[in-house]
mmCIF file of N, CA, C and O in Angstrom:
data_model
loop_
_atom_site.group_PDB
_atom_site.id
_atom_site.type_symbol
_atom_site.label_atom_id
_atom_site.label_comp_id
_atom_site.label_asym_id
_atom_site.label_seq_id
_atom_site.Cartn_x
_atom_site.Cartn_y
_atom_site.Cartn_z
ATOM 1 N N MET A 20 172.268 -13.367 -24.498
ATOM 2 C CA MET A 20 170.990 -13.912 -24.943
ATOM 3 C C MET A 20 170.939 -15.404 -24.594
ATOM 4 O O MET A 20 171.922 -16.110 -24.774
ATOM 5 N N PRO A 21 169.794 -15.871 -24.134
ATOM 6 C CA PRO A 21 169.642 -17.298 -23.839
ATOM 7 C C PRO A 21 169.620 -18.140 -25.117
ATOM 8 O O PRO A 21 169.300 -17.655 -26.197
ATOM 9 N N ARG A 22 169.943 -19.405 -24.945
ATOM 10 C CA ARG A 22 169.970 -20.341 -26.061
ATOM 11 C C ARG A 22 168.689 -21.169 -26.049
ATOM 12 O O ARG A 22 168.262 -21.655 -25.000
ATOM 13 N N TYR A 23 168.090 -21.323 -27.226
ATOM 14 C CA TYR A 23 166.837 -22.060 -27.362
ATOM 15 C C TYR A 23 166.953 -23.093 -28.478
ATOM 16 O O TYR A 23 167.839 -23.021 -29.325
ATOM 17 N N GLU A 24 166.004 -24.033 -28.460
ATOM 18 C CA GLU A 24 165.901 -25.026 -29.528
ATOM 19 C C GLU A 24 164.448 -25.067 -29.977
ATOM 20 O O GLU A 24 163.538 -25.193 -29.157
ATOM 21 N N LEU A 25 164.248 -24.931 -31.276
ATOM 22 C CA LEU A 25 162.913 -25.005 -31.860
ATOM 23 C C LEU A 25 162.746 -26.385 -32.476
ATOM 24 O O LEU A 25 163.444 -26.735 -33.432
ATOM 25 N N ALA A 26 161.859 -27.191 -31.896
ATOM 26 C CA ALA A 26 161.508 -28.491 -32.461
ATOM 27 C C ALA A 26 160.315 -28.242 -33.373
ATOM 28 O O ALA A 26 159.255 -27.819 -32.924
ATOM 29 N N LEU A 27 160.510 -28.493 -34.638
ATOM 30 C CA LEU A 27 159.532 -28.103 -35.649
ATOM 31 C C LEU A 27 159.065 -29.333 -36.421
ATOM 32 O O LEU A 27 159.884 -30.114 -36.892
ATOM 33 N N ILE A 28 157.760 -29.508 -36.530
ATOM 34 C CA ILE A 28 157.190 -30.555 -37.378
ATOM 35 C C ILE A 28 156.464 -29.857 -38.509
ATOM 36 O O ILE A 28 155.525 -29.090 -38.286
ATOM 37 N N LEU A 29 156.931 -30.111 -39.727
ATOM 38 C CA LEU A 29 156.279 -29.565 -40.925
ATOM 39 C C LEU A 29 155.436 -30.656 -41.552
ATOM 40 O O LEU A 29 155.732 -31.844 -41.418
ATOM 41 N N LYS A 30 154.390 -30.252 -42.274
ATOM 42 C CA LYS A 30 153.572 -31.249 -42.962
ATOM 43 C C LYS A 30 154.399 -31.896 -44.068
ATOM 44 O O LYS A 30 155.380 -31.319 -44.551
ATOM 45 N N ALA A 31 154.032 -33.101 -44.454
ATOM 46 C CA ALA A 31 154.768 -33.843 -45.478
ATOM 47 C C ALA A 31 154.590 -33.152 -46.827
ATOM 48 O O ALA A 31 153.472 -33.006 -47.309
ATOM 49 N N MET A 32 155.720 -32.679 -47.389
ATOM 50 C CA MET A 32 155.706 -31.963 -48.668
ATOM 51 C C MET A 32 156.921 -32.402 -49.482
ATOM 52 O O MET A 32 157.808 -33.088 -48.983
ATOM 53 N N GLN A 33 156.939 -31.969 -50.729
ATOM 54 C CA GLN A 33 158.102 -32.206 -51.579
ATOM 55 C C GLN A 33 159.254 -31.322 -51.103
ATOM 56 O O GLN A 33 159.060 -30.359 -50.368
ATOM 57 N N ARG A 34 160.460 -31.623 -51.561
ATOM 58 C CA ARG A 34 161.652 -30.912 -51.100
ATOM 59 C C ARG A 34 161.609 -29.392 -51.320
ATOM 60 O O ARG A 34 161.969 -28.643 -50.406
ATOM 61 N N PRO A 35 161.183 -28.864 -52.480
ATOM 62 C CA PRO A 35 161.166 -27.404 -52.652
ATOM 63 C C PRO A 35 160.222 -26.697 -51.677
ATOM 64 O O PRO A 35 160.561 -25.638 -51.141
ATOM 65 N N GLU A 36 159.050 -27.288 -51.428
ATOM 66 C CA GLU A 36 158.112 -26.677 -50.508
ATOM 67 C C GLU A 36 158.625 -26.731 -49.067
ATOM 68 O O GLU A 36 158.447 -25.793 -48.292
ATOM 69 N N THR A 37 159.285 -27.838 -48.713
ATOM 70 C CA THR A 37 159.853 -27.970 -47.377
ATOM 71 C C THR A 37 160.956 -26.951 -47.154
ATOM 72 O O THR A 37 161.013 -26.292 -46.108
ATOM 73 N N SER A 38 161.832 -26.785 -48.147
ATOM 74 C CA SER A 38 162.915 -25.813 -47.997
ATOM 75 C C SER A 38 162.373 -24.386 -47.941
ATOM 76 O O SER A 38 162.909 -23.546 -47.214
ATOM 77 N N ALA A 39 161.295 -24.091 -48.671
ATOM 78 C CA ALA A 39 160.691 -22.761 -48.608
ATOM 79 C C ALA A 39 160.100 -22.495 -47.219
ATOM 80 O O ALA A 39 160.240 -21.396 -46.677
ATOM 81 N N ALA A 40 159.464 -23.504 -46.623
ATOM 82 C CA ALA A 40 158.902 -23.344 -45.277
ATOM 83 C C ALA A 40 160.009 -23.154 -44.248
ATOM 84 O O ALA A 40 159.890 -22.320 -43.337
ATOM 85 N N LEU A 41 161.105 -23.891 -44.384
ATOM 86 C CA LEU A 41 162.240 -23.717 -43.475
ATOM 87 C C LEU A 41 162.872 -22.343 -43.642
ATOM 88 O O LEU A 41 163.245 -21.698 -42.655
ATOM 89 N N ARG A 42 162.996 -21.897 -44.873
ATOM 90 C CA ARG A 42 163.567 -20.573 -45.134
ATOM 91 C C ARG A 42 162.699 -19.487 -44.479
ATOM 92 O O ARG A 42 163.224 -18.567 -43.847
ATOM 93 N N ARG A 43 161.378 -19.609 -44.611
ATOM 94 C CA ARG A 43 160.477 -18.644 -43.964
ATOM 95 C C ARG A 43 160.667 -18.631 -42.454
ATOM 96 O O ARG A 43 160.701 -17.575 -41.819
ATOM 97 N N THR A 44 160.803 -19.818 -41.871
ATOM 98 C CA THR A 44 160.952 -19.928 -40.424
ATOM 99 C C THR A 44 162.256 -19.308 -39.946
ATOM 100 O O THR A 44 162.277 -18.524 -38.992
ATOM 101 N N VAL A 45 163.361 -19.630 -40.620
ATOM 102 C CA VAL A 45 164.668 -19.096 -40.220
ATOM 103 C C VAL A 45 164.722 -17.590 -40.454
ATOM 104 O O VAL A 45 165.246 -16.839 -39.615
ATOM 105 N N GLU A 46 164.162 -17.111 -41.560
ATOM 106 C CA GLU A 46 164.134 -15.667 -41.809
ATOM 107 C C GLU A 46 163.289 -14.947 -40.760
ATOM 108 O O GLU A 46 163.636 -13.846 -40.331
ATOM 109 N N SER A 47 162.205 -15.570 -40.329
ATOM 110 C CA SER A 47 161.368 -14.982 -39.289
ATOM 111 C C SER A 47 162.150 -14.879 -37.975
ATOM 112 O O SER A 47 162.052 -13.873 -37.263
ATOM 113 N N LEU A 48 162.926 -15.902 -37.666
ATOM 114 C CA LEU A 48 163.770 -15.858 -36.467
ATOM 115 C C LEU A 48 164.777 -14.718 -36.560
ATOM 116 O O LEU A 48 164.942 -13.933 -35.619
ATOM 117 N N MET A 49 165.458 -14.608 -37.688
ATOM 118 C CA MET A 49 166.511 -13.610 -37.836
ATOM 119 C C MET A 49 165.944 -12.196 -37.880
ATOM 120 O O MET A 49 166.564 -11.266 -37.370
ATOM 121 N N GLN A 50 164.761 -12.010 -38.454
ATOM 122 C CA GLN A 50 164.133 -10.686 -38.467
ATOM 123 C C GLN A 50 163.777 -10.215 -37.061
ATOM 124 O O GLN A 50 163.750 -9.012 -36.793
ATOM 125 N N ARG A 51 163.519 -11.161 -36.167
ATOM 126 C CA ARG A 51 163.174 -10.814 -34.793
ATOM 127 C C ARG A 51 164.409 -10.652 -33.912
ATOM 128 O O ARG A 51 164.286 -10.416 -32.715
ATOM 129 N N GLY A 52 165.593 -10.825 -34.471
ATOM 130 C CA GLY A 52 166.823 -10.602 -33.716
ATOM 131 C C GLY A 52 167.501 -11.851 -33.202
ATOM 132 O O GLY A 52 168.423 -11.763 -32.398
ATOM 133 N N ALA A 53 167.092 -13.018 -33.639
ATOM 134 C CA ALA A 53 167.711 -14.266 -33.196
ATOM 135 C C ALA A 53 168.953 -14.560 -34.029
ATOM 136 O O ALA A 53 169.080 -14.121 -35.170
ATOM 137 N N VAL A 54 169.869 -15.306 -33.424
ATOM 138 C CA VAL A 54 171.076 -15.764 -34.116
ATOM 139 C C VAL A 54 170.970 -17.281 -34.225
ATOM 140 O O VAL A 54 171.027 -17.995 -33.221
ATOM 141 N N VAL A 55 170.806 -17.776 -35.444
ATOM 142 C CA VAL A 55 170.625 -19.210 -35.676
ATOM 143 C C VAL A 55 171.991 -19.888 -35.681
ATOM 144 O O VAL A 55 172.896 -19.486 -36.410
ATOM 145 N N ARG A 56 172.153 -20.909 -34.828
ATOM 146 C CA ARG A 56 173.414 -21.633 -34.719
ATOM 147 C C ARG A 56 173.443 -22.883 -35.589
ATOM 148 O O ARG A 56 174.459 -23.201 -36.184
ATOM 149 N N ASP A 57 172.332 -23.617 -35.616
ATOM 150 C CA ASP A 57 172.354 -24.924 -36.270
ATOM 151 C C ASP A 57 170.938 -25.288 -36.716
ATOM 152 O O ASP A 57 169.954 -24.909 -36.079
ATOM 153 N N LEU A 58 170.868 -26.022 -37.812
ATOM 154 C CA LEU A 58 169.612 -26.559 -38.325
ATOM 155 C C LEU A 58 169.843 -28.038 -38.583
ATOM 156 O O LEU A 58 170.748 -28.401 -39.339
ATOM 157 N N GLU A 59 169.050 -28.874 -37.947
ATOM 158 C CA GLU A 59 169.229 -30.314 -38.073
ATOM 159 C C GLU A 59 167.960 -30.951 -38.622
ATOM 160 O O GLU A 59 166.869 -30.737 -38.095
ATOM 161 N N ASN A 60 168.109 -31.723 -39.688
ATOM 162 C CA ASN A 60 166.997 -32.439 -40.297
ATOM 163 C C ASN A 60 166.928 -33.826 -39.677
ATOM 164 O O ASN A 60 167.867 -34.616 -39.802
ATOM 165 N N LEU A 61 165.823 -34.142 -39.021
ATOM 166 C CA LEU A 61 165.644 -35.453 -38.413
ATOM 167 C C LEU A 61 164.862 -36.402 -39.313
ATOM 168 O O LEU A 61 164.620 -37.548 -38.936
ATOM 169 N N GLY A 62 164.460 -35.931 -40.482
ATOM 170 C CA GLY A 62 163.805 -36.790 -41.455
ATOM 171 C C GLY A 62 162.289 -36.761 -41.374
ATOM 172 O O GLY A 62 161.699 -36.175 -40.479
ATOM 173 N N GLU A 63 161.695 -37.423 -42.342
ATOM 174 C CA GLU A 63 160.233 -37.526 -42.387
ATOM 175 C C GLU A 63 159.831 -38.860 -41.800
ATOM 176 O O GLU A 63 160.426 -39.893 -42.094
ATOM 177 N N ARG A 64 158.800 -38.826 -40.955
ATOM 178 C CA ARG A 64 158.344 -40.060 -40.322
ATOM 179 C C ARG A 64 156.858 -39.962 -39.984
ATOM 180 O O ARG A 64 156.267 -38.902 -40.082
ATOM 181 N N LEU A 65 156.314 -41.079 -39.568
ATOM 182 C CA LEU A 65 154.919 -41.109 -39.131
ATOM 183 C C LEU A 65 154.790 -40.343 -37.824
ATOM 184 O O LEU A 65 155.653 -40.446 -36.948
ATOM 185 N N LEU A 66 153.721 -39.588 -37.680
ATOM 186 C CA LEU A 66 153.445 -38.904 -36.424
ATOM 187 C C LEU A 66 152.921 -39.932 -35.418
ATOM 188 O O LEU A 66 152.309 -40.933 -35.813
ATOM 189 N N PRO A 67 153.148 -39.723 -34.132
ATOM 190 C CA PRO A 67 152.670 -40.700 -33.145
ATOM 191 C C PRO A 67 151.156 -40.823 -33.114
ATOM 192 O O PRO A 67 150.616 -41.840 -32.718
ATOM 193 N N TYR A 68 150.475 -39.767 -33.532
ATOM 194 C CA TYR A 68 149.015 -39.781 -33.649
ATOM 195 C C TYR A 68 148.636 -38.743 -34.702
ATOM 196 O O TYR A 68 149.426 -37.869 -35.048
ATOM 197 N N THR A 69 147.434 -38.864 -35.233
ATOM 198 C CA THR A 69 146.973 -37.938 -36.259
ATOM 199 C C THR A 69 146.748 -36.557 -35.638
ATOM 200 O O THR A 69 146.073 -36.433 -34.623
ATOM 201 N N ILE A 70 147.338 -35.539 -36.272
ATOM 202 C CA ILE A 70 147.219 -34.168 -35.792
ATOM 203 C C ILE A 70 146.392 -33.379 -36.800
ATOM 204 O O ILE A 70 146.690 -33.406 -37.993
ATOM 205 N N THR A 71 145.371 -32.699 -36.324
ATOM 206 C CA THR A 71 144.557 -31.839 -37.186
ATOM 207 C C THR A 71 145.011 -30.403 -36.989
ATOM 208 O O THR A 71 145.003 -29.887 -35.883
ATOM 209 N N LYS A 72 145.426 -29.772 -38.080
ATOM 210 C CA LYS A 72 145.909 -28.397 -38.032
ATOM 211 C C LYS A 72 145.460 -27.702 -39.300
ATOM 212 O O LYS A 72 145.640 -28.230 -40.393
ATOM 213 N N HIS A 73 144.860 -26.524 -39.188
ATOM 214 C CA HIS A 73 144.370 -25.740 -40.327
ATOM 215 C C HIS A 73 143.407 -26.557 -41.188
ATOM 216 O O HIS A 73 143.489 -26.574 -42.412
ATOM 217 N N ASN A 74 142.510 -27.273 -40.523
ATOM 218 C CA ASN A 74 141.481 -28.094 -41.178
ATOM 219 C C ASN A 74 142.045 -29.189 -42.069
ATOM 220 O O ASN A 74 141.404 -29.602 -43.032
ATOM 221 N N GLN A 75 143.256 -29.666 -41.759
ATOM 222 C CA GLN A 75 143.857 -30.796 -42.477
ATOM 223 C C GLN A 75 144.306 -31.823 -41.455
ATOM 224 O O GLN A 75 144.775 -31.474 -40.376
ATOM 225 N N ARG A 76 144.173 -33.090 -41.810
ATOM 226 C CA ARG A 76 144.630 -34.176 -40.937
ATOM 227 C C ARG A 76 146.004 -34.621 -41.403
ATOM 228 O O ARG A 76 146.192 -34.937 -42.567
ATOM 229 N N HIS A 77 146.949 -34.672 -40.479
ATOM 230 C CA HIS A 77 148.326 -35.036 -40.808
ATOM 231 C C HIS A 77 148.698 -36.324 -40.088
ATOM 232 O O HIS A 77 148.514 -36.445 -38.880
ATOM 233 N N SER A 78 149.223 -37.283 -40.852
ATOM 234 C CA SER A 78 149.704 -38.527 -40.251
ATOM 235 C C SER A 78 151.212 -38.694 -40.463
ATOM 236 O O SER A 78 151.827 -39.549 -39.852
ATOM 237 N N ARG A 79 151.806 -37.890 -41.345
ATOM 238 C CA ARG A 79 153.259 -37.889 -41.573
ATOM 239 C C ARG A 79 153.759 -36.460 -41.417
ATOM 240 O O ARG A 79 153.029 -35.508 -41.670
ATOM 241 N N GLY A 80 155.024 -36.340 -41.021
ATOM 242 C CA GLY A 80 155.591 -35.013 -40.869
ATOM 243 C C GLY A 80 157.103 -35.039 -40.987
ATOM 244 O O GLY A 80 157.736 -36.075 -40.786
ATOM 245 N N ALA A 81 157.678 -33.894 -41.318
ATOM 246 C CA ALA A 81 159.125 -33.731 -41.404
ATOM 247 C C ALA A 81 159.592 -33.046 -40.122
ATOM 248 O O ALA A 81 159.086 -31.989 -39.764
ATOM 249 N N TYR A 82 160.534 -33.664 -39.442
ATOM 250 C CA TYR A 82 161.013 -33.178 -38.154
ATOM 251 C C TYR A 82 162.317 -32.401 -38.331
ATOM 252 O O TYR A 82 163.241 -32.862 -39.009
ATOM 253 N N PHE A 83 162.407 -31.220 -37.683
ATOM 254 C CA PHE A 83 163.607 -30.384 -37.741
ATOM 255 C C PHE A 83 163.887 -29.822 -36.351
ATOM 256 O O PHE A 83 162.965 -29.565 -35.576
ATOM 257 N N LEU A 84 165.176 -29.611 -36.066
ATOM 258 C CA LEU A 84 165.609 -28.929 -34.851
ATOM 259 C C LEU A 84 166.392 -27.698 -35.262
ATOM 260 O O LEU A 84 167.324 -27.790 -36.063
ATOM 261 N N ILE A 85 166.024 -26.543 -34.718
ATOM 262 C CA ILE A 85 166.736 -25.295 -35.001
ATOM 263 C C ILE A 85 167.276 -24.776 -33.672
ATOM 264 O O ILE A 85 166.513 -24.504 -32.747
ATOM 265 N N ASP A 86 168.591 -24.651 -33.592
ATOM 266 C CA ASP A 86 169.284 -24.171 -32.403
ATOM 267 C C ASP A 86 169.583 -22.690 -32.601
ATOM 268 O O ASP A 86 170.165 -22.313 -33.619
ATOM 269 N N PHE A 87 169.172 -21.833 -31.642
ATOM 270 C CA PHE A 87 169.354 -20.390 -31.839
ATOM 271 C C PHE A 87 169.484 -19.657 -30.505
ATOM 272 O O PHE A 87 169.070 -20.149 -29.463
ATOM 273 N N TYR A 88 170.109 -18.479 -30.572
ATOM 274 C CA TYR A 88 170.158 -17.533 -29.465
ATOM 275 C C TYR A 88 169.126 -16.458 -29.744
ATOM 276 O O TYR A 88 168.997 -16.007 -30.883
ATOM 277 N N SER A 89 168.432 -16.018 -28.695
ATOM 278 C CA SER A 89 167.363 -15.052 -28.929
ATOM 279 C C SER A 89 167.032 -14.300 -27.647
ATOM 280 O O SER A 89 167.125 -14.860 -26.554
ATOM 281 N N PRO A 90 166.591 -13.042 -27.784
ATOM 282 C CA PRO A 90 166.037 -12.357 -26.612
ATOM 283 C C PRO A 90 164.739 -13.048 -26.177
ATOM 284 O O PRO A 90 164.003 -13.585 -27.006
ATOM 285 N N THR A 91 164.470 -13.023 -24.890
ATOM 286 C CA THR A 91 163.300 -13.741 -24.382
ATOM 287 C C THR A 91 161.982 -13.125 -24.821
ATOM 288 O O THR A 91 160.978 -13.818 -24.918
ATOM 289 N N ASN A 92 161.973 -11.824 -25.115
ATOM 290 C CA ASN A 92 160.703 -11.152 -25.406
ATOM 291 C C ASN A 92 160.146 -11.450 -26.797
ATOM 292 O O ASN A 92 159.022 -11.070 -27.092
ATOM 293 N N ILE A 93 160.882 -12.135 -27.671
ATOM 294 C CA ILE A 93 160.361 -12.413 -29.012
ATOM 295 C C ILE A 93 159.675 -13.764 -29.120
ATOM 296 O O ILE A 93 159.046 -14.060 -30.133
ATOM 297 N N LEU A 94 159.777 -14.608 -28.091
ATOM 298 C CA LEU A 94 159.301 -15.990 -28.216
ATOM 299 C C LEU A 94 157.791 -16.084 -28.405
ATOM 300 O O LEU A 94 157.322 -16.892 -29.211
ATOM 301 N N SER A 95 157.021 -15.283 -27.700
ATOM 302 C CA SER A 95 155.559 -15.382 -27.848
ATOM 303 C C SER A 95 155.124 -14.954 -29.244
ATOM 304 O O SER A 95 154.248 -15.583 -29.854
ATOM 305 N N GLY A 96 155.733 -13.890 -29.791
ATOM 306 C CA GLY A 96 155.419 -13.461 -31.156
ATOM 307 C C GLY A 96 155.851 -14.480 -32.190
ATOM 308 O O GLY A 96 155.163 -14.701 -33.187
ATOM 309 N N LEU A 97 156.995 -15.114 -31.948
ATOM 310 C CA LEU A 97 157.488 -16.143 -32.865
ATOM 311 C C LEU A 97 156.543 -17.336 -32.893
ATOM 312 O O LEU A 97 156.174 -17.824 -33.967
ATOM 313 N N LEU A 98 156.142 -17.814 -31.722
ATOM 314 C CA LEU A 98 155.229 -18.956 -31.676
ATOM 315 C C LEU A 98 153.882 -18.619 -32.291
ATOM 316 O O LEU A 98 153.279 -19.459 -32.969
ATOM 317 N N ASP A 99 153.398 -17.403 -32.079
ATOM 318 C CA ASP A 99 152.143 -16.974 -32.695
ATOM 319 C C ASP A 99 152.267 -17.002 -34.216
ATOM 320 O O ASP A 99 151.375 -17.495 -34.914
ATOM 321 N N HIS A 100 153.397 -16.523 -34.735
ATOM 322 C CA HIS A 100 153.637 -16.529 -36.182
ATOM 323 C C HIS A 100 153.701 -17.964 -36.714
ATOM 324 O O HIS A 100 153.119 -18.272 -37.757
ATOM 325 N N LEU A 101 154.380 -18.859 -36.004
ATOM 326 C CA LEU A 101 154.516 -20.246 -36.460
ATOM 327 C C LEU A 101 153.193 -21.002 -36.396
ATOM 328 O O LEU A 101 152.922 -21.852 -37.240
ATOM 329 N N HIS A 102 152.369 -20.702 -35.400
ATOM 330 C CA HIS A 102 151.060 -21.371 -35.316
ATOM 331 C C HIS A 102 150.147 -20.964 -36.476
ATOM 332 O O HIS A 102 149.259 -21.716 -36.851
ATOM 333 N N ARG A 103 150.373 -19.779 -37.035
ATOM 334 C CA ARG A 103 149.555 -19.327 -38.166
ATOM 335 C C ARG A 103 150.082 -19.818 -39.510
ATOM 336 O O ARG A 103 149.379 -19.733 -40.513
ATOM 337 N N ASP A 104 151.307 -20.324 -39.560
ATOM 338 C CA ASP A 104 151.887 -20.830 -40.808
ATOM 339 C C ASP A 104 151.199 -22.152 -41.167
ATOM 340 O O ASP A 104 151.174 -23.086 -40.360
ATOM 341 N N VAL A 105 150.657 -22.245 -42.380
ATOM 342 C CA VAL A 105 149.876 -23.425 -42.771
ATOM 343 C C VAL A 105 150.744 -24.665 -42.975
ATOM 344 O O VAL A 105 150.222 -25.777 -42.974
ATOM 345 N N ASP A 106 152.054 -24.506 -43.145
ATOM 346 C CA ASP A 106 152.935 -25.655 -43.348
ATOM 347 C C ASP A 106 153.470 -26.222 -42.043
ATOM 348 O O ASP A 106 154.033 -27.315 -42.027
ATOM 349 N N VAL A 107 153.322 -25.498 -40.946
ATOM 350 C CA VAL A 107 153.831 -25.948 -39.651
ATOM 351 C C VAL A 107 152.740 -26.717 -38.917
ATOM 352 O O VAL A 107 151.649 -26.200 -38.686
ATOM 353 N N VAL A 108 153.046 -27.962 -38.573
ATOM 354 C CA VAL A 108 152.088 -28.795 -37.839
ATOM 355 C C VAL A 108 152.243 -28.572 -36.340
ATOM 356 O O VAL A 108 151.265 -28.397 -35.623
ATOM 357 N N ARG A 109 153.495 -28.547 -35.836
ATOM 358 C CA ARG A 109 153.703 -28.387 -34.400
ATOM 359 C C ARG A 109 155.035 -27.694 -34.130
ATOM 360 O O ARG A 109 156.084 -28.281 -34.341
ATOM 361 N N PRO A 110 155.016 -26.436 -33.660
ATOM 362 C CA PRO A 110 156.251 -25.785 -33.217
ATOM 363 C C PRO A 110 156.385 -25.863 -31.693
ATOM 364 O O PRO A 110 155.409 -25.663 -30.970
ATOM 365 N N THR A 111 157.579 -26.169 -31.212
ATOM 366 C CA THR A 111 157.841 -26.214 -29.778
ATOM 367 C C THR A 111 159.186 -25.570 -29.506
ATOM 368 O O THR A 111 160.189 -25.982 -30.088
ATOM 369 N N VAL A 112 159.215 -24.576 -28.629
ATOM 370 C CA VAL A 112 160.468 -23.920 -28.266
ATOM 371 C C VAL A 112 160.876 -24.389 -26.875
ATOM 372 O O VAL A 112 160.083 -24.343 -25.939
ATOM 373 N N LEU A 113 162.119 -24.864 -26.772
ATOM 374 C CA LEU A 113 162.671 -25.324 -25.505
ATOM 375 C C LEU A 113 163.914 -24.522 -25.182
ATOM 376 O O LEU A 113 164.702 -24.220 -26.077
ATOM 377 N N LYS A 114 164.108 -24.195 -23.913
ATOM 378 C CA LYS A 114 165.320 -23.501 -23.508
ATOM 379 C C LYS A 114 166.416 -24.533 -23.299
ATOM 380 O O LYS A 114 166.217 -25.529 -22.614
ATOM 381 N N LYS A 115 167.580 -24.293 -23.898
ATOM 382 C CA LYS A 115 168.716 -25.199 -23.753
ATOM 383 C C LYS A 115 169.596 -24.676 -22.634
ATOM 384 O O LYS A 115 170.029 -23.534 -22.658
ATOM 385 N N ASP A 116 169.852 -25.512 -21.664
ATOM 386 C CA ASP A 116 170.731 -25.137 -20.565
ATOM 387 C C ASP A 116 172.180 -25.347 -20.979
ATOM 388 O O ASP A 116 172.489 -26.183 -21.831
ATOM 389 N N ASP A 117 173.069 -24.599 -20.350
ATOM 390 C CA ASP A 117 174.489 -24.808 -20.574
ATOM 391 C C ASP A 117 174.876 -26.147 -19.966
ATOM 392 O O ASP A 117 174.348 -26.543 -18.926
ATOM 393 N N PRO A 118 175.825 -26.857 -20.599
ATOM 394 C CA PRO A 118 176.232 -28.145 -20.039
ATOM 395 C C PRO A 118 176.848 -27.961 -18.648
ATOM 396 O O PRO A 118 177.598 -27.013 -18.412
ATOM 397 N N VAL A 119 176.515 -28.854 -17.745
ATOM 398 C CA VAL A 119 177.030 -28.793 -16.389
ATOM 399 C C VAL A 119 178.396 -29.468 -16.364
ATOM 400 O O VAL A 119 178.555 -30.591 -16.833
ATOM 401 N N SER A 120 179.373 -28.763 -15.820
ATOM 402 C CA SER A 120 180.717 -29.348 -15.761
ATOM 403 C C SER A 120 180.778 -30.331 -14.602
ATOM 404 O O SER A 120 180.136 -30.156 -13.572
ATOM 405 N N SER A 121 181.580 -31.359 -14.766
ATOM 406 C CA SER A 121 181.680 -32.380 -13.733
ATOM 407 C C SER A 121 182.472 -31.881 -12.535
ATOM 408 O O SER A 121 182.432 -32.483 -11.464
ATOM 409 N N SER A 122 183.219 -30.784 -12.668
ATOM 410 C CA SER A 122 184.005 -30.266 -11.540
ATOM 411 C C SER A 122 183.118 -29.633 -10.473
ATOM 412 O O SER A 122 183.533 -29.515 -9.324
ATOM 413 N N ASN A 123 181.893 -29.234 -10.829
ATOM 414 C CA ASN A 123 180.978 -28.646 -9.849
ATOM 415 C C ASN A 123 180.211 -29.689 -9.065
ATOM 416 O O ASN A 123 179.477 -29.358 -8.152
ATOM 417 N N CYS A 124 180.384 -30.939 -9.395
ATOM 418 C CA CYS A 124 179.627 -32.006 -8.740
ATOM 419 C C CYS A 124 180.201 -32.259 -7.345
ATOM 420 O O CYS A 124 181.409 -32.223 -7.140
ATOM 421 N N CYS A 125 179.327 -32.510 -6.402
ATOM 422 C CA CYS A 125 179.770 -32.726 -5.025
ATOM 423 C C CYS A 125 179.868 -34.204 -4.693
ATOM 424 O O CYS A 125 180.225 -34.566 -3.578
ATOM 425 N N GLY A 126 179.565 -35.069 -5.620
ATOM 426 C CA GLY A 126 179.609 -36.511 -5.370
ATOM 427 C C GLY A 126 181.009 -37.062 -5.548
ATOM 428 O O GLY A 126 181.973 -36.348 -5.807
ATOM 429 N N PRO A 127 181.151 -38.370 -5.407
ATOM 430 C CA PRO A 127 182.479 -38.986 -5.552
ATOM 431 C C PRO A 127 182.987 -38.864 -6.990
ATOM 432 O O PRO A 127 182.219 -39.020 -7.947
ATOM 433 N N GLN A 128 184.239 -38.556 -7.140
ATOM 434 C CA GLN A 128 184.864 -38.424 -8.455
ATOM 435 C C GLN A 128 185.229 -39.808 -8.975
ATOM 436 O O GLN A 128 185.713 -40.663 -8.252
ATOM 437 N N GLN A 129 184.986 -40.030 -10.254
ATOM 438 C CA GLN A 129 185.287 -41.334 -10.860
ATOM 439 C C GLN A 129 186.376 -41.209 -11.875
ATOM 440 O O GLN A 129 186.563 -40.303 -12.549
#
């Protein structure tokens, strides 16, 4: 299975509501067959610009990174589910490449 990273911006909420939204997201991933490797909290901060989502204007958000393995065919359904979640401001899934070893490089060795 390929490795992916979900960059997730949640609306600014209190800690119990934020943890409930994260739990829903991770459970949704696991129900679809994904294996979650890591969850990283990047903190709450100002958004670079005001984002309107579900008829609400958001200027602050909580940033999270979720690292997971998943079959490729579940990503469109996952993103559709996350776009409908009222607590999610912006979900973005990125494919993580395997690290390139320096032994495969054809340039001068240092």
